[in-house]
Each structure stands twice: as C-alpha cells, then as structure tokens.
Short mmCIF file of C-alpha atoms and ligand atoms in Angstrom, two decimals:
data_model
loop_
_atom_site.label_atom_id
_atom_site.label_comp_id
_atom_site.label_asym_id
_atom_site.label_seq_id
_atom_site.Cartn_x
_atom_site.Cartn_y
_atom_site.Cartn_z
CA MET X 1 -4.61 87.43 69.01
CA GLN X 2 -0.83 86.71 69.33
CA THR X 3 1.28 87.21 66.24
CA THR X 4 1.85 83.47 65.62
CA GLU X 5 -1.89 82.73 65.92
CA HIS X 6 -2.57 85.63 63.48
CA GLU X 7 0.05 84.26 61.06
CA LYS X 8 -1.59 80.82 61.14
CA ARG X 9 -4.93 82.40 60.43
CA VAL X 10 -3.56 84.46 57.49
CA ALA X 11 -1.80 81.44 55.96
CA ALA X 12 -5.02 79.28 56.48
CA GLN X 13 -7.20 81.87 54.90
CA ALA X 14 -4.95 82.24 51.82
CA ALA X 15 -5.07 78.43 51.36
CA ALA X 16 -8.82 78.39 51.57
CA GLU X 17 -8.86 80.75 48.58
CA LEU X 18 -7.10 78.18 46.58
CA VAL X 19 -9.91 75.69 46.83
CA GLU X 20 -12.49 75.67 44.00
CA ASP X 21 -16.16 74.57 43.80
CA GLY X 22 -16.39 70.79 43.36
CA MET X 23 -13.01 69.95 44.61
CA SER X 24 -12.08 66.92 46.89
CA VAL X 25 -9.97 68.31 49.64
CA GLY X 26 -7.63 66.60 52.16
CA LEU X 27 -7.67 68.32 55.58
CA GLY X 28 -4.60 68.02 57.80
CA THR X 29 -4.35 68.26 61.56
CA GLY X 30 -3.35 70.87 64.05
CA THR X 31 -3.94 74.40 65.27
CA THR X 32 -3.27 75.90 61.83
CA VAL X 33 -5.78 73.50 60.20
CA ALA X 34 -8.17 74.63 62.88
CA PHE X 35 -8.15 78.07 61.22
CA LEU X 36 -8.47 76.49 57.70
CA VAL X 37 -11.66 74.60 58.39
CA PRO X 38 -13.90 77.58 59.22
CA ALA X 39 -12.28 79.65 56.42
CA LEU X 40 -13.10 76.88 53.93
CA ALA X 41 -16.70 76.41 55.28
CA ALA X 42 -17.26 80.22 54.93
CA ARG X 43 -16.61 79.97 51.20
CA GLY X 44 -19.92 77.97 50.83
CA LEU X 45 -18.44 75.68 48.08
CA ASP X 46 -19.58 72.22 47.26
CA LEU X 47 -16.68 70.12 48.58
CA ARG X 48 -15.72 66.56 49.48
CA CYS X 49 -13.29 66.48 52.30
CA VAL X 50 -11.21 63.79 53.87
CA ALA X 51 -9.94 64.39 57.41
CA THR X 52 -6.55 63.15 58.78
CA SER X 53 -7.74 62.92 62.38
CA PRO X 54 -10.78 62.50 64.43
CA ARG X 55 -10.20 66.06 65.75
CA THR X 56 -10.22 67.52 62.08
CA GLU X 57 -13.16 65.33 61.33
CA SER X 58 -15.26 66.74 64.09
CA LEU X 59 -14.21 70.41 63.33
CA ALA X 60 -15.08 69.87 59.70
CA ARG X 61 -18.43 68.44 60.39
CA GLU X 62 -19.25 71.17 63.01
CA ALA X 63 -18.39 73.77 60.35
CA GLY X 64 -20.75 72.11 57.91
CA LEU X 65 -18.10 70.56 55.53
CA ARG X 66 -19.01 67.22 53.95
CA THR X 67 -16.51 64.56 54.99
CA GLU X 68 -15.82 61.09 53.40
CA ARG X 69 -14.01 57.91 54.57
CA PHE X 70 -10.51 57.96 53.07
CA SER X 71 -10.72 54.19 52.50
CA SER X 72 -12.92 54.69 49.41
CA VAL X 73 -11.16 57.72 48.00
CA GLU X 74 -8.51 57.26 45.23
CA HIS X 75 -7.75 60.84 44.35
CA LEU X 76 -7.95 64.23 45.97
CA ASP X 77 -7.62 67.56 44.25
CA ILE X 78 -5.81 69.33 46.91
CA ALA X 79 -4.57 68.64 50.53
CA ILE X 80 -3.82 71.42 52.99
CA ASP X 81 -1.91 70.92 56.20
CA GLY X 82 0.38 72.48 58.73
CA ALA X 83 4.02 71.59 59.63
CA ASP X 84 6.34 71.70 62.51
CA GLN X 85 9.49 72.71 60.65
CA VAL X 86 10.20 73.88 56.99
CA SER X 87 13.78 73.87 55.74
CA PRO X 88 15.20 76.40 53.21
CA ASP X 89 14.94 73.71 50.51
CA GLY X 90 11.38 72.66 51.30
CA TRP X 91 11.72 69.59 53.44
CA LEU X 92 9.19 69.39 56.28
CA VAL X 93 9.10 67.86 59.77
CA LYS X 94 5.47 66.85 60.55
CA GLY X 95 3.87 64.81 63.24
CA GLY X 96 3.79 67.15 66.13
CA GLY X 97 0.35 65.99 66.71
CA GLY X 98 1.11 62.40 65.94
CA ALA X 99 -0.96 62.34 62.76
CA HIS X 100 1.87 62.27 60.18
CA THR X 101 1.06 58.85 58.78
CA ARG X 102 -2.38 59.78 57.68
CA GLU X 103 -1.17 63.21 56.78
CA LYS X 104 1.53 61.78 54.43
CA LEU X 105 -1.10 59.30 52.86
CA VAL X 106 -3.56 62.13 52.25
CA ALA X 107 -0.87 64.49 50.86
CA ALA X 108 0.46 61.74 48.57
CA THR X 109 -3.08 61.24 47.19
CA ALA X 110 -3.50 64.89 46.39
CA ASP X 111 -2.75 66.59 43.05
CA ARG X 112 -1.53 69.59 45.02
CA PHE X 113 -0.17 69.54 48.55
CA VAL X 114 -0.28 72.91 50.20
CA VAL X 115 1.54 73.70 53.47
CA ILE X 116 0.34 76.44 55.79
CA VAL X 117 2.63 77.68 58.52
CA ASP X 118 3.37 80.77 60.61
CA SER X 119 6.77 82.41 60.11
CA THR X 120 8.32 80.66 63.20
CA LYS X 121 8.15 77.34 61.39
CA LEU X 122 10.87 78.39 58.87
CA VAL X 123 14.17 77.07 60.19
CA PRO X 124 17.66 77.14 58.69
CA ALA X 125 18.07 73.30 59.04
CA LEU X 126 15.68 70.64 60.33
CA ARG X 127 16.37 69.55 63.77
CA PRO X 128 15.18 66.67 65.99
CA PRO X 129 12.66 65.42 67.10
CA VAL X 130 11.38 63.61 64.04
CA PRO X 131 8.12 61.95 64.82
CA LEU X 132 7.64 58.27 64.17
CA GLU X 133 4.63 56.04 64.21
CA LEU X 134 5.57 52.53 65.14
CA LEU X 135 3.61 49.26 65.06
CA SER X 136 2.96 48.01 68.62
CA PHE X 137 3.56 44.45 67.57
CA GLY X 138 7.18 43.86 68.13
CA LEU X 139 7.70 47.41 69.60
CA ALA X 140 10.72 46.63 71.83
CA SER X 141 12.58 45.04 68.95
CA THR X 142 11.72 47.99 66.63
CA LEU X 143 13.13 50.42 69.17
CA LEU X 144 16.34 48.49 69.33
CA ARG X 145 16.77 48.49 65.53
CA LEU X 146 16.12 52.28 65.67
CA GLU X 147 18.67 52.99 68.35
CA VAL X 148 21.36 52.07 65.69
CA LEU X 149 20.34 55.26 63.98
CA GLY X 150 20.10 57.33 67.12
CA PRO X 151 18.18 57.74 70.32
CA VAL X 152 14.46 57.36 70.16
CA ARG X 153 11.92 58.33 72.90
CA ARG X 154 8.48 57.00 73.33
CA ARG X 155 5.97 60.06 73.45
CA ASP X 156 3.55 60.33 76.20
CA ALA X 157 0.60 60.21 73.81
CA PRO X 158 -2.31 57.93 73.13
CA ARG X 159 -2.17 55.44 70.42
CA THR X 160 -3.03 56.78 67.01
CA PRO X 161 -6.49 55.91 65.49
CA ASP X 162 -4.78 53.27 63.59
CA GLY X 163 -3.27 51.66 66.79
CA GLY X 164 0.21 52.96 66.26
CA VAL X 165 2.67 54.04 69.04
CA ILE X 166 4.09 57.57 68.59
CA CYS X 167 7.83 58.06 69.28
CA ASP X 168 10.43 60.75 68.46
CA TYR X 169 13.77 60.15 66.74
CA LEU X 170 16.22 62.38 68.59
CA GLY X 171 19.42 61.59 66.71
CA PRO X 172 21.41 63.69 64.32
CA ILE X 173 19.89 64.98 61.06
CA THR X 174 22.53 65.59 58.63
CA ASP X 175 21.71 63.95 55.14
CA LEU X 176 17.82 64.27 55.21
CA ARG X 177 17.28 61.87 52.31
CA LEU X 178 19.50 59.24 53.73
CA LEU X 179 17.81 59.46 57.20
CA ALA X 180 14.33 59.34 55.56
CA GLY X 181 15.30 56.33 53.58
CA ARG X 182 16.91 54.50 56.62
CA LEU X 183 13.90 55.32 58.90
CA SER X 184 11.52 53.87 56.22
CA THR X 185 13.46 50.63 55.86
CA VAL X 186 13.31 49.74 59.61
CA PRO X 187 10.77 46.99 60.01
CA GLY X 188 8.05 48.03 62.45
CA VAL X 189 8.28 51.78 61.49
CA VAL X 190 4.83 52.62 60.05
CA GLU X 191 5.89 56.16 58.97
CA HIS X 192 8.21 58.93 59.84
CA GLY X 193 7.51 62.67 59.89
CA LEU X 194 10.06 63.76 57.20
CA PHE X 195 8.34 65.04 54.02
CA PRO X 196 10.47 65.60 51.01
CA PRO X 197 10.12 68.71 48.86
CA GLU X 198 8.82 66.89 45.87
CA MET X 199 5.66 66.14 47.83
CA VAL X 200 5.05 69.82 48.40
CA ALA X 201 3.36 72.02 45.77
CA GLU X 202 3.67 75.34 47.74
CA ILE X 203 4.16 76.68 51.18
CA LEU X 204 2.00 79.53 52.34
CA VAL X 205 3.73 81.45 55.20
CA GLY X 206 1.88 83.94 57.37
CA ARG X 207 4.21 86.88 58.03
CA GLY X 208 2.79 89.76 59.69
CA GLY X 209 -0.62 90.50 58.14
CA ARG X 210 0.06 88.73 54.84
CA ALA X 211 0.64 85.38 53.28
CA GLU X 212 3.88 84.74 51.38
CA ARG X 213 3.72 81.98 48.77
CA LEU X 214 6.90 79.77 48.45
CA ARG X 215 7.47 77.03 46.02
CA PRO X 216 9.99 74.35 46.87
CA GLU X 217 10.63 73.39 43.21
CA ALA X 218 11.46 77.12 42.41
CA GLY X 219 14.56 77.03 44.66
CA GLY X 220 13.01 76.79 48.17
CA PRO X 221 11.74 79.31 50.62
C1 5RP V 301 0.21 66.95 63.14
C2 5RP V 301 1.09 67.82 62.42
C3 5RP V 301 0.74 69.39 62.28
O1 5RP V 301 0.57 69.57 60.96
C4 5RP V 301 1.96 69.99 62.86
O2 5RP V 301 2.25 69.45 64.14
C5 5RP V 301 1.68 71.49 62.94
O3 5RP V 301 0.76 71.79 63.74
P1 5RP V 301 0.33 73.23 64.16
O4 5RP V 301 -0.44 73.75 63.04
O5 5RP V 301 -0.56 73.02 65.47
O6 5RP V 301 1.49 74.11 64.49
O7 5RP V 301 1.95 67.41 61.67
O8 5RP V 301 0.63 65.71 63.17
#
C-alpha cells in the first residue's frame, strides 16, 4: 500500500477507536472514510450511523453498520470525515467529492467533529479550488454574482443527491473568514467547502505508521 493510503488507514483506525458503544455517528465521504467504515464495523459496537453520501451509505450497509435517514436525526455524538486541505490554524477545505453540504450539516449536528487526513493534506495556507454547491434554479445569475468574488468553474460532475450543481471557486483566498462570509451570502449558493476551526474538535493525521492528534483550539496543527 502507498504511504498516503497507509496514512489514511492509520488516521481512520485511530478515529474508529474514539467511538463508543451506543453512539450516534456521522460518516463523511471519500477515500479516507472508506478506511473508517470497516474499522468501525470491526469494533462490533451498537451504533446508529448517518451517511453523507449514497457511496458511504452503501459502504456502511455492506460492512454491517446500521444507518438512519438524517431527516429524522436531531443530534449526533460524533462525526468523522476527511478533508482536502487543513491549514495551520485548523481551517479546512472540503468538497473534493462534492459532498460538502451534507458533510457540513452532519458535522454541525455532532457534539464532536473529527477530521481524518493523511499528512499531504496539511498545507501552509489554503488554496483554491474551494468547492461550491449551487442551486440549479437561477444558475447563470448565481455564477454571474460569484464572478465578482473571483473566477468560478463548473465541475464536470453529476448533480448532488439533493439536485445541486458542483462548481469550484478559483479566486484568491486571503481572508478566509471574509471569503466564507461572502460566499455564504450569495443567493443561489447552497454551501461552500470552507469549514472554520471552531467546527473541528480534533484532527487525526496519519504520518508514517502512527496517528498524530491535533486540536485547532489548542493553537492549530
Ligand atoms: C468529499 C470530501 C472529502 O472528505 C475530501 O474530498 C477528502 O477526500 P479523501 O478522503 O478521498 O481524500 O470533502 O466531499
């Protein structure tokens, strides 16, 4: 197995160890979460899981994890998910797989949001692209409003399970909080892929054969 894949597995296994019997668990999306699902199932705990994508839902069911529809869930004990980039102060870029809207909702519902990454995801500063999910209704006008902030490219990707159109913001990223706020206030933007540090309880980074635990609130990775 390549180093990166091994580091993903190590981070995922460390996260699986954080889960306790009887917990409700949000499952993210992506190749790192694909290592988490079997590691979690192997623990043999009594869990209720919510998946953030059809792909994760299938993986979870195949592994024998009990999944629930998120529409009827008010609270989760923990959510575990990957990320595309992690900045030194704990900001994330997510949505490489186009699932960031559901991922942000599930993370926001959890008492504890744990991020699992391989060491290549740690970057000195976040860089574009920043994934966006846009409402298809009024798409052309939404894209025009976004162009004021910077260039946006429509991704060659299927619609999300919620009917959204996935695009990528390619403009400058200087002030993250300002950009996150501006993207959020553009009518037609369902969600963007910037996750602030206050959403994140901890970050588990696979590095070599071990998992390092980083806490954004303790001064960043
Ligand atoms: C999907 C995501 C993923 O968490 C992110 O893209 C990381 O994926 P991977 O674990 O495959 O590197 O945000 O929308």
